[in-house]
Amino acid sequence: MIKIFDNNYIRIDTKNNTLAFYIGGELPEIIYFGSKLKKKIDLTQLLGNTTITGVDMRDYILSQYGKEDFKEPSIKIKNSNKTFVSNFKYIDFKINKKLINNTSLPLSRNKKENICFILKDDINNITLEIYYSFFDNSDIISINSHLVNDGNKSIFINKIPSLQLELKTDQFNIYTFDGGWAQERMRHESIIKGGLFTNESRNGSSSNDHNPFVLLKNKFGYYGFNLMYSSNHKTSIEIDAFSHARIISGINDFMFEYKIKPHKDFLSPEAFMIFEKNQDTLSLEFHNFIQNHIVNPKYKHLLRPILMNNWEGTNFDFNEQKIIDIASVAKEVGAELFVLDDGWFGHRDNDNSSLGDWIDYKKKTGGIDILADKIKDLGLLFGIWIEPEMISEDSNLYQIHPEYTMKIPNRTPYLHRNQMMLDLTNKEVKNYVLNCLRNILNTTKANYIKWDYNRNFSDVYSPKYSANEYFHRYILNLYEIMDTITKEYKNVLFEGCAAGGSRFDLAILYYMPQIWASDNTDPYDRIKIQTGTSYAYHQVNMGAHVSASPNWFTKRNFSLQTRFNVACGGNLGYELDPTKFTKKEKEIVKKQIEFYKQNRELFQYGEMIYFKDVYKNDIGGFIVLNKKHQEGFIVLTSPSLINNISIKIPLLSSKKKYHLSGVDIKYDEIIHGNKIDLYNLFNNIEDKANYDLYSVMIKLNIA
């Protein structure tokens, strides 16, 4: 895969693409990244101009302040002489050099090979290694940096790159996935022809404000970028007056100054980049990459259980008998896992108390170990909710150990949801959290943990570390906790949650193979949330639940079938009180679950592409096909009955015939090509006037 030409040119071919470097200058340059080049192409033809009117135009893999480059730098170091000028120069490259990881940072799995460029700043006595890693049968390339302070004085990192890419373009369409609580990962499009664009998080998490995934489009195709990091991130795109674009991705330099002592090192998070000619291929490449190189190999193809969660059905208002009743109906309709959500611990009857006191609230549970056994005796797996990074003022833990809290001395801490955060940079707190998790798992012998995180950072302070190091030290200790607990309890399925989808990122997926996509279970909103998520993340990574109607949040009314159809676009669960089902509703849910079990492998691991039309005309949905594209399902949604509109279905060939038959409606048709008449479909729905969303599920076969 890695080939050297004329000692100064390096070519790497992935499945469909080529990445080429020139190493004959002061620093390595990326001279090409895109569709695979012809085998006999002369790489010397790709080397561009070096300077224009005093501006350095070379496409280096690193940008540093101090010479003729005045665009956004990718590295900024306060050296021992108190300057920020760097002088890194290229020394050598190594193929398959082992990457040193002295931290808890998660790194992608099953790399095939890598090339490491070794740079040296002799004046400041610093070594920087930049790694490019490659994978079997994948177009995704990973990049990260390893810095070593070889000197005898401390230095301070203010910025360090995970990825820098220089491209020649005069315009980018930029797609970011932004939002907030209950409206996560909504796709937004911006156009940049010149200037600087940033996509970043500053709240201590990867955030629901701005997901780390960024998609760029120009006349050549689509470039995708993602970062394996759960804290403050930043991706910048800058286009100069000479149509040169610079993309930088890594840890956000906001409130970041990390001390590196003599002969110590620093590893940046792993970033990923990909080029594809169309966005659907790019999404499928990311989906496959996550399952093959990010999630725990145990969960690469493991079918996920259909769960019943009590939260939207009961909130805090439950007792032992209520939970047993819900679990009994869950078993009757075919669910496989019951999840006991918030309210089982301390004296937790609302969100004012008890976080940090992970001891049984026996008045409500009747004994959490006994309750867990009773649910297992019904023939269900048992799961439980926990929010281990948080603390309530009204808790025994706070009364005994107020110093465990993240707060600034002599200042009243900011409370969100009546809670504060624990100071995970404190080793004693880290061990406390680990022991709480162990106690819960040992007591209940739970099969599943829902790990929540309901607020972001505010009172950033540590008596031991600088505030500028706090965010990164916190996340490293969190990764260490997650790594330890998931290795100790290998048979427990962990699901990430952060007030819904505030920490939906590759690093969480490294430890927890699925993440709750959003607290908003309204199907009209959810189809957009799931569509945005699907650009970079696999459907089996997304928790997607059927909830009650009218929806608790939006008050909109949806049929059971619509709620189910949309939830099939993720990892199916139910979140309501099934004891309130009518006889008819119970039968409908039984049939839904039976149908899903029959087709579970296809829904969870088939090639799934969501329709992008939802951002233009509210027509949403997805298609999922088996590997041979011989059969699958199509889900379509629309808020109104649309006449004279056909929708193009991705992954279908315009040259083939397909047989479509309704799963939940009376519908049967042969189509020629990849367009479906929406009016003909939605006109077959019964009772459509009573609901807020038209929805159909269609079975597809090659005719």
Coordinates of C-alpha atoms in Angstrom, one line a residue, residues 11-553:
R11 CA 2.2 7.2 -2.5
I12 CA -0.5 5.4 -0.4
D13 CA -3.5 3.8 -2.1
T14 CA -6.6 2.9 -0.1
K15 CA -9.6 1.0 -1.5
N16 CA -10.7 3.9 -3.9
N17 CA -8.3 6.8 -3.1
T18 CA -4.7 8.0 -3.2
L19 CA -2.8 10.0 -0.7
A20 CA 0.6 11.3 -1.9
F21 CA 3.4 13.1 -0.1
Y22 CA 6.6 15.0 -1.2
I23 CA 9.4 14.8 1.4
G24 CA 12.2 16.6 -0.3
G25 CA 11.6 20.0 1.4
E26 CA 11.7 21.5 4.9
L27 CA 8.5 19.6 5.9
P28 CA 6.5 16.8 4.3
E29 CA 3.8 18.1 1.9
I30 CA 0.6 16.5 0.9
I31 CA 0.6 16.8 -2.9
Y32 CA -2.6 14.8 -3.6
F33 CA -5.6 13.5 -1.8
G34 CA -8.6 12.2 -3.7
S35 CA -9.8 9.5 -6.1
K36 CA -7.3 6.8 -6.9
L37 CA -4.6 7.9 -9.4
K38 CA -3.5 5.8 -12.3
K39 CA -0.6 3.5 -11.4
K40 CA 1.9 5.1 -13.8
I41 CA 1.3 8.7 -13.0
D42 CA 4.4 10.9 -12.5
L43 CA 4.0 12.3 -9.0
T44 CA 6.5 15.1 -9.7
Q45 CA 3.7 16.7 -11.8
L46 CA 1.6 17.1 -8.7
L47 CA 4.1 19.4 -6.9
G48 CA 2.7 22.9 -7.0
N49 CA 4.2 26.4 -6.6
T50 CA 6.3 27.1 -3.5
T51 CA 5.7 30.9 -3.0
I52 CA 3.5 33.6 -4.3
T53 CA 4.3 37.3 -3.5
G54 CA 6.1 36.2 -0.3
V55 CA 3.4 33.7 0.9
D56 CA 4.5 30.1 1.5
M57 CA 2.1 28.0 -0.7
R58 CA 3.5 24.6 0.1
D59 CA 0.9 22.1 1.4
Y60 CA 2.7 21.0 4.6
I61 CA 1.4 18.5 7.0
L62 CA 2.1 21.0 9.8
S63 CA 1.7 24.8 10.0
Q64 CA 3.7 26.8 12.6
Y65 CA 4.0 30.4 13.4
G66 CA 7.2 32.3 12.7
K67 CA 7.8 32.5 9.0
E68 CA 5.6 33.4 5.9
D69 CA 2.6 31.3 6.9
F70 CA -0.1 33.5 8.4
K71 CA -3.1 31.3 8.2
E72 CA -4.4 29.4 11.2
P73 CA -1.4 27.4 12.6
S74 CA -1.9 23.8 13.7
I75 CA 0.7 23.9 16.4
K76 CA 1.3 26.5 19.1
I77 CA 3.8 25.9 21.8
K78 CA 5.0 28.3 24.5
N79 CA 8.7 27.3 24.7
S80 CA 11.1 27.6 27.6
N81 CA 12.3 31.0 26.2
K82 CA 8.7 32.3 26.5
T83 CA 8.2 32.5 22.7
F84 CA 5.6 30.9 20.5
V85 CA 7.8 30.5 17.4
S86 CA 8.4 26.9 16.3
N87 CA 11.1 25.6 14.0
F88 CA 10.1 22.0 13.2
K89 CA 11.9 20.5 10.3
Y90 CA 11.6 17.1 8.6
I91 CA 14.2 14.5 9.8
D92 CA 13.0 11.1 8.5
F93 CA 10.0 8.8 8.1
K94 CA 9.4 5.3 9.4
I95 CA 6.9 2.7 8.1
N96 CA 4.9 0.8 10.8
K97 CA 6.6 2.6 13.7
K98 CA 4.9 1.7 16.9
L99 CA 2.8 4.5 18.4
I100 CA 3.5 5.2 22.0
N101 CA 0.3 5.6 24.1
N102 CA 1.2 6.6 27.7
T103 CA -2.3 8.0 28.2
S104 CA -5.8 6.6 28.4
L105 CA -6.8 7.9 24.9
P106 CA -8.8 5.4 22.9
L107 CA -7.3 4.6 19.5
S108 CA -8.8 2.8 16.5
R109 CA -8.4 -0.9 16.3
N110 CA -6.9 -3.3 13.7
K111 CA -4.7 -0.9 11.7
K112 CA -3.0 -2.5 8.8
E113 CA 0.0 -0.2 8.5
N114 CA 1.2 3.4 9.2
I115 CA 3.8 5.9 8.1
C116 CA 5.3 8.2 10.7
F117 CA 6.9 11.5 9.8
I118 CA 9.5 12.6 12.3
L119 CA 10.0 16.3 12.8
K120 CA 12.5 18.0 15.0
D121 CA 12.7 21.6 16.5
D122 CA 16.4 21.7 17.4
I123 CA 16.2 25.2 18.8
N124 CA 13.6 24.2 21.4
N125 CA 14.6 20.6 21.5
I126 CA 11.2 19.1 20.7
T127 CA 10.4 16.0 18.6
L128 CA 7.0 15.7 16.8
E129 CA 5.9 12.4 15.2
I130 CA 2.9 12.6 12.9
Y131 CA 1.2 9.3 12.1
Y132 CA -0.9 8.4 9.1
S133 CA -2.6 4.9 9.6
F134 CA -4.4 2.8 7.1
F135 CA -6.9 0.0 7.2
D136 CA -7.9 -3.1 5.2
N137 CA -10.7 -2.5 2.7
S138 CA -11.4 1.0 3.9
D139 CA -10.9 4.5 2.5
I140 CA -10.6 6.1 5.9
I141 CA -7.2 7.4 7.0
S142 CA -6.4 8.1 10.7
I143 CA -3.9 10.9 11.7
N144 CA -2.5 12.0 15.1
S145 CA 0.6 13.5 16.6
H146 CA 3.0 12.4 19.3
L147 CA 5.1 15.2 20.9
V148 CA 8.2 14.6 23.1
N149 CA 9.9 17.3 25.1
D150 CA 13.6 16.3 24.7
G151 CA 14.8 19.4 26.6
N152 CA 15.6 20.1 30.2
K153 CA 12.9 22.7 30.8
S154 CA 9.1 22.5 30.7
I155 CA 7.1 23.6 27.6
F156 CA 3.4 24.4 27.3
I157 CA 1.2 23.2 24.5
N158 CA -1.5 25.7 23.5
K159 CA -2.4 23.9 20.3
I160 CA -1.5 20.6 18.8
P161 CA -2.9 19.0 15.6
S162 CA -4.6 15.7 15.2
L163 CA -5.1 16.4 11.5
Q164 CA -4.0 19.1 9.0
L165 CA -4.9 18.8 5.3
E166 CA -4.2 21.4 2.6
L167 CA -6.4 21.3 -0.5
K168 CA -6.7 23.4 -3.6
T169 CA -10.2 24.7 -3.9
D170 CA -12.0 28.0 -4.4
Q171 CA -15.1 27.0 -2.5
F172 CA -16.5 24.5 0.0
N173 CA -20.0 23.7 0.9
I174 CA -19.7 22.9 4.6
Y175 CA -22.1 20.5 6.4
T176 CA -22.1 20.6 10.2
F177 CA -24.3 18.7 12.6
D178 CA -25.5 21.1 15.2
G179 CA -28.3 21.7 17.6
G180 CA -29.1 21.4 21.3
W181 CA -31.0 19.3 23.7
A182 CA -33.9 17.4 21.9
Q183 CA -32.6 18.7 18.5
E184 CA -29.3 17.0 18.1
R185 CA -27.2 16.7 14.9
M186 CA -29.4 18.8 12.6
R187 CA -27.6 19.2 9.4
H188 CA -26.7 22.8 8.4
E189 CA -25.0 24.0 5.2
S190 CA -22.6 26.9 5.0
I191 CA -20.6 28.1 2.0
I192 CA -17.1 29.4 2.4
K193 CA -15.3 31.1 -0.5
G194 CA -12.7 32.8 1.6
G195 CA -12.0 33.4 5.3
L196 CA -12.2 31.1 8.3
F197 CA -14.9 28.8 9.5
T198 CA -14.8 26.8 12.7
N199 CA -16.8 23.9 14.2
E200 CA -16.1 23.6 17.8
S201 CA -17.2 22.6 21.3
R202 CA -16.3 24.5 24.5
N203 CA -18.5 22.9 27.1
G204 CA -16.4 20.0 28.1
S205 CA -18.2 17.4 26.0
S206 CA -18.2 16.6 22.2
S207 CA -21.6 18.3 22.6
N208 CA -25.0 18.5 21.0
D209 CA -24.1 22.0 20.0
H210 CA -21.6 21.0 17.3
N211 CA -20.8 17.3 16.7
P212 CA -17.1 16.7 15.8
F213 CA -18.1 15.3 12.3
V214 CA -17.7 17.8 9.5
L215 CA -18.5 17.2 5.8
L216 CA -17.0 19.3 3.0
K217 CA -18.0 19.4 -0.7
N218 CA -16.3 20.9 -3.7
K219 CA -16.2 20.2 -7.4
F220 CA -14.3 17.0 -6.9
G221 CA -16.5 15.3 -4.3
Y222 CA -17.0 15.0 -0.5
Y223 CA -14.4 15.1 2.3
G224 CA -15.4 13.8 5.7
F225 CA -13.6 14.5 9.0
N226 CA -14.2 13.2 12.5
L227 CA -12.3 13.2 15.8
M228 CA -12.1 10.4 18.4
Y229 CA -12.5 12.7 21.4
S230 CA -15.3 13.4 23.8
S231 CA -14.3 16.8 25.1
N232 CA -13.6 20.2 23.6
H233 CA -12.9 19.8 19.9
K234 CA -12.2 22.2 17.0
T235 CA -12.2 21.9 13.3
S236 CA -11.3 24.9 11.2
I237 CA -11.5 25.5 7.5
E238 CA -9.7 28.4 6.0
I239 CA -9.5 29.5 2.3
D240 CA -7.0 32.1 1.3
A241 CA -6.9 34.5 -1.6
F242 CA -5.0 32.0 -3.7
S243 CA -7.7 29.2 -3.4
H244 CA -5.7 27.2 -0.9
A245 CA -7.8 25.6 1.8
R246 CA -6.5 24.4 5.2
I247 CA -8.4 22.0 7.4
I248 CA -7.2 21.5 11.0
S249 CA -8.8 19.2 13.5
G250 CA -8.0 18.4 17.1
I251 CA -8.4 19.4 20.7
N252 CA -9.9 22.9 21.0
D253 CA -7.3 25.5 22.0
F254 CA -10.0 27.2 24.1
M255 CA -8.8 27.3 27.7
F256 CA -6.0 24.9 26.8
E257 CA -2.4 25.1 27.9
Y258 CA -0.8 21.7 28.8
K259 CA 2.5 21.5 30.6
I260 CA 5.0 19.0 29.3
K261 CA 7.8 18.4 31.7
P262 CA 11.3 17.5 30.4
H263 CA 11.5 14.2 28.7
K264 CA 7.7 13.7 28.9
D265 CA 5.3 13.4 26.0
F266 CA 1.8 14.2 24.7
L267 CA -0.4 12.3 22.4
S268 CA -3.2 14.0 20.4
P269 CA -6.6 12.3 19.8
E270 CA -7.0 10.4 16.6
A271 CA -8.6 12.2 13.7
F272 CA -10.1 10.5 10.6
M273 CA -10.4 11.8 7.0
I274 CA -12.0 10.3 3.9
F275 CA -12.8 11.4 0.3
E276 CA -15.6 10.0 -1.7
K277 CA -17.4 11.1 -4.9
N278 CA -20.8 10.9 -3.2
Q279 CA -22.1 11.3 0.3
D280 CA -23.9 8.0 0.6
T281 CA -20.7 6.1 -0.1
L282 CA -18.9 8.2 2.4
S283 CA -21.5 7.5 5.1
L284 CA -21.4 3.7 4.4
E285 CA -17.6 3.8 4.7
F286 CA -17.8 5.5 8.1
H287 CA -20.5 3.0 9.2
N288 CA -18.3 0.0 8.3
F289 CA -15.2 1.6 9.8
I290 CA -17.0 2.1 13.1
Q291 CA -18.0 -1.5 13.3
N292 CA -14.7 -2.9 12.2
H293 CA -12.2 -0.5 13.9
I294 CA -13.9 1.5 16.7
V295 CA -16.4 -0.6 18.7
N296 CA -15.4 -3.5 20.8
P297 CA -15.0 -6.5 18.5
K298 CA -17.5 -8.4 20.5
Y299 CA -20.2 -6.0 19.3
K300 CA -19.1 -6.0 15.6
H301 CA -22.1 -8.2 14.6
L302 CA -23.8 -9.0 17.9
L303 CA -27.6 -8.6 17.6
R304 CA -28.9 -6.1 20.2
P305 CA -31.8 -6.9 22.5
I306 CA -35.2 -5.2 22.2
L307 CA -35.5 -3.2 25.4
M308 CA -38.3 -1.7 27.5
N309 CA -37.3 1.4 29.5
N310 CA -39.7 2.7 32.2
W311 CA -38.5 6.4 32.2
E312 CA -41.1 8.0 29.9
G313 CA -43.8 5.7 31.4
T314 CA -43.2 6.5 35.1
N315 CA -40.5 9.2 35.5
F316 CA -39.6 9.1 39.3
D317 CA -43.1 7.8 40.2
F318 CA -42.7 4.0 40.6
N319 CA -42.5 1.3 43.2
E320 CA -41.5 -2.4 43.1
Q321 CA -44.9 -3.6 42.0
K322 CA -45.2 -1.0 39.3
I323 CA -41.8 -2.0 37.8
I324 CA -42.7 -5.7 38.0
D325 CA -46.1 -5.0 36.2
I326 CA -44.3 -3.1 33.4
A327 CA -41.7 -5.8 33.0
S328 CA -44.4 -8.5 32.9
V329 CA -46.1 -6.8 30.0
A330 CA -42.8 -6.2 28.4
K331 CA -42.1 -9.9 28.4
E332 CA -45.6 -10.7 27.2
V333 CA -45.2 -8.5 24.1
G334 CA -41.8 -9.9 23.3
A335 CA -39.2 -7.5 24.7
E336 CA -35.9 -9.0 25.8
L337 CA -34.4 -6.5 28.2
F338 CA -36.0 -4.4 30.9
V339 CA -34.1 -1.1 31.9
L340 CA -34.8 0.5 35.2
D341 CA -34.1 4.2 34.8
D342 CA -33.6 7.2 37.1
G343 CA -35.0 7.1 40.7
W344 CA -33.9 3.7 42.2
F345 CA -31.1 5.1 44.5
G346 CA -30.5 7.3 47.5
H347 CA -33.9 9.1 48.3
R348 CA -34.4 10.1 44.7
D349 CA -38.0 11.1 44.1
N350 CA -37.1 14.1 41.8
D351 CA -34.0 15.6 40.3
N352 CA -33.1 17.5 43.4
S353 CA -31.2 14.8 45.3
S354 CA -29.0 11.7 45.7
L355 CA -26.6 11.8 42.7
G356 CA -23.4 10.3 44.0
D357 CA -25.3 8.1 46.5
W358 CA -25.5 4.9 44.5
I359 CA -27.2 2.9 47.2
D360 CA -30.5 1.2 47.0
Y361 CA -33.7 3.2 47.6
K362 CA -35.5 0.2 49.1
K363 CA -38.7 2.1 49.7
K364 CA -39.2 2.2 46.0
T365 CA -37.4 -1.0 44.8
G366 CA -38.1 -3.4 47.5
G367 CA -34.4 -4.3 47.3
I368 CA -32.6 -3.6 44.0
D369 CA -31.0 -7.1 44.0
I370 CA -34.3 -8.8 44.6
L371 CA -36.0 -6.6 42.0
A372 CA -33.3 -7.5 39.5
D373 CA -33.8 -11.2 40.2
K374 CA -37.6 -11.0 39.8
I375 CA -37.2 -9.4 36.4
K376 CA -34.7 -12.1 35.4
D377 CA -37.1 -14.7 36.6
L378 CA -39.6 -13.3 34.1
G379 CA -37.2 -14.3 31.4
L380 CA -35.8 -10.8 30.7
L381 CA -32.3 -9.4 30.9
F382 CA -31.9 -6.6 33.5
G383 CA -30.5 -3.2 32.8
I384 CA -30.1 -0.1 35.1
W385 CA -29.5 3.7 34.7
I386 CA -26.6 5.5 36.4
E387 CA -25.1 9.0 36.1
P388 CA -21.7 8.4 37.7
E389 CA -20.0 11.7 36.9
M390 CA -22.5 13.8 38.9
I391 CA -23.3 14.8 42.5
S392 CA -26.3 16.5 44.2
E393 CA -25.9 19.0 47.1
D394 CA -28.6 17.0 48.7
S395 CA -26.6 13.8 49.0
N396 CA -24.6 11.9 51.7
L397 CA -21.6 12.1 49.4
Y398 CA -21.6 15.9 49.3
Q399 CA -22.0 16.1 53.1
I400 CA -19.0 13.8 53.7
H401 CA -16.8 14.9 50.7
P402 CA -17.7 18.3 49.4
E403 CA -14.1 18.4 48.0
Y404 CA -15.2 15.8 45.5
T405 CA -17.2 18.4 43.6
M406 CA -16.0 20.4 40.6
K407 CA -16.3 23.9 42.0
I408 CA -14.2 27.1 42.5
P409 CA -13.3 28.2 46.1
N410 CA -15.3 31.1 47.5
R411 CA -17.8 31.0 44.6
T412 CA -21.3 29.6 44.5
P413 CA -21.3 26.8 41.9
Y414 CA -23.7 27.0 39.0
L415 CA -26.3 24.2 39.1
H416 CA -28.0 22.7 36.1
R417 CA -30.7 20.2 36.7
N418 CA -29.9 20.8 40.4
Q419 CA -26.6 19.0 40.1
M420 CA -22.9 19.5 39.9
M421 CA -20.1 17.5 38.4
L422 CA -17.6 15.3 40.3
D423 CA -13.9 16.3 39.9
L424 CA -12.6 13.3 38.0
T425 CA -9.1 14.8 37.9
N426 CA -9.0 13.8 41.6
K427 CA -7.7 10.2 41.8
E428 CA -9.7 9.6 44.9
V429 CA -12.9 10.6 43.1
K430 CA -12.0 8.4 40.1
N431 CA -11.6 5.4 42.4
Y432 CA -14.9 6.2 44.2
V433 CA -16.8 6.2 40.8
L434 CA -15.2 3.0 39.8
N435 CA -16.1 1.3 43.1
C436 CA -19.7 2.6 42.8
L437 CA -20.0 1.1 39.3
R438 CA -18.6 -2.2 40.6
N439 CA -21.0 -2.3 43.5
I440 CA -24.0 -1.7 41.3
L441 CA -23.0 -4.4 38.8
N442 CA -22.1 -6.9 41.5
T443 CA -25.3 -6.3 43.4
T444 CA -27.7 -6.5 40.5
K445 CA -25.6 -8.6 38.1
A446 CA -27.0 -6.3 35.4
N447 CA -26.7 -7.2 31.8
Y448 CA -26.9 -3.6 30.6
I449 CA -25.9 -0.2 31.9
K450 CA -27.3 3.1 30.7
W451 CA -24.5 5.7 31.5
D452 CA -26.0 9.2 31.6
Y453 CA -24.4 12.7 31.7
N454 CA -27.0 15.4 32.1
R455 CA -25.0 18.6 32.3
N456 CA -21.8 20.2 31.0
F457 CA -18.8 21.9 32.6
S458 CA -19.0 25.3 34.4
D459 CA -16.9 25.6 37.5
V460 CA -13.7 24.3 36.1
Y461 CA -11.2 24.1 38.9
S462 CA -8.7 21.7 40.4
P463 CA -6.4 22.3 43.5
K464 CA -3.8 20.2 41.7
Y465 CA -3.9 21.2 38.0
S466 CA -4.2 24.4 36.0
A467 CA -7.7 25.1 34.7
N468 CA -6.2 25.1 31.2
E469 CA -5.3 21.4 31.7
Y470 CA -8.6 20.5 33.3
F471 CA -10.8 19.5 30.4
H472 CA -8.2 17.1 28.9
R473 CA -7.2 15.6 32.3
Y474 CA -10.9 15.0 33.1
I475 CA -11.6 13.2 29.9
L476 CA -8.5 11.0 30.2
N477 CA -9.6 9.9 33.6
L478 CA -13.1 9.3 32.3
Y479 CA -11.7 7.1 29.6
E480 CA -9.7 5.2 32.2
I481 CA -12.8 4.5 34.2
M482 CA -14.7 3.4 31.1
D483 CA -11.8 1.2 30.0
T484 CA -11.5 -0.4 33.4
I485 CA -15.2 -1.1 33.9
T486 CA -15.9 -2.4 30.4
K487 CA -12.9 -4.8 30.6
E488 CA -13.9 -6.0 34.1
Y489 CA -17.5 -6.6 33.0
K490 CA -17.1 -7.9 29.5
N491 CA -20.6 -9.3 29.2
V492 CA -22.4 -6.1 30.1
L493 CA -23.8 -4.0 27.3
F494 CA -23.0 -0.4 28.0
E495 CA -25.0 2.4 26.4
G496 CA -23.8 6.0 26.4
C497 CA -26.2 8.8 27.1
A498 CA -25.7 12.5 27.7
A499 CA -29.0 14.3 28.2
G500 CA -29.8 12.4 25.1
G501 CA -27.1 12.9 22.4
S502 CA -24.7 15.5 23.9
R503 CA -21.7 13.0 23.8
F504 CA -22.3 11.1 20.6
D505 CA -18.8 10.6 19.4
L506 CA -16.3 7.9 18.3
A507 CA -14.5 7.7 21.6
I508 CA -17.6 6.9 23.6
L509 CA -18.4 4.3 20.9
Y510 CA -15.0 2.7 21.5
Y511 CA -16.2 1.8 25.0
M512 CA -19.9 1.7 24.6
P513 CA -21.2 0.3 21.2
Q514 CA -24.5 2.2 21.3
I515 CA -25.5 5.7 22.4
W516 CA -29.0 7.2 23.1
A517 CA -29.5 9.5 20.2
S518 CA -31.9 12.0 21.8
D519 CA -34.3 12.5 24.6
N520 CA -36.8 13.6 21.9
T521 CA -38.7 10.6 20.8
D522 CA -41.2 12.5 18.6
P523 CA -41.0 10.7 15.2
Y524 CA -41.3 13.9 13.2
D525 CA -38.2 15.3 15.0
R526 CA -36.5 12.0 15.4
I527 CA -36.3 11.3 11.7
K528 CA -34.2 14.4 11.3
I529 CA -32.1 13.7 14.3
Q530 CA -31.4 10.2 13.1
T531 CA -30.8 11.4 9.6
G532 CA -28.1 13.8 10.8
T533 CA -26.6 11.1 13.0
S534 CA -26.5 8.6 10.1
Y535 CA -24.1 10.7 8.0
A536 CA -21.2 9.5 10.2
Y537 CA -22.5 6.9 12.6
H538 CA -24.0 3.4 12.1
Q539 CA -27.6 2.7 12.8
V540 CA -26.8 0.1 15.4
N541 CA -25.0 2.8 17.3
M542 CA -28.2 4.8 17.7
G543 CA -30.7 4.1 20.5
A544 CA -34.2 4.7 19.0
H545 CA -37.4 4.1 21.0
V546 CA -41.1 3.9 20.6
S547 CA -42.7 6.2 23.1
A548 CA -46.3 7.1 24.1
S549 CA -48.6 9.3 22.1
P550 CA -49.2 12.2 22.3
N551 CA -45.5 12.7 22.7
W552 CA -44.5 14.0 26.1
F553 CA -42.3 16.8 24.7

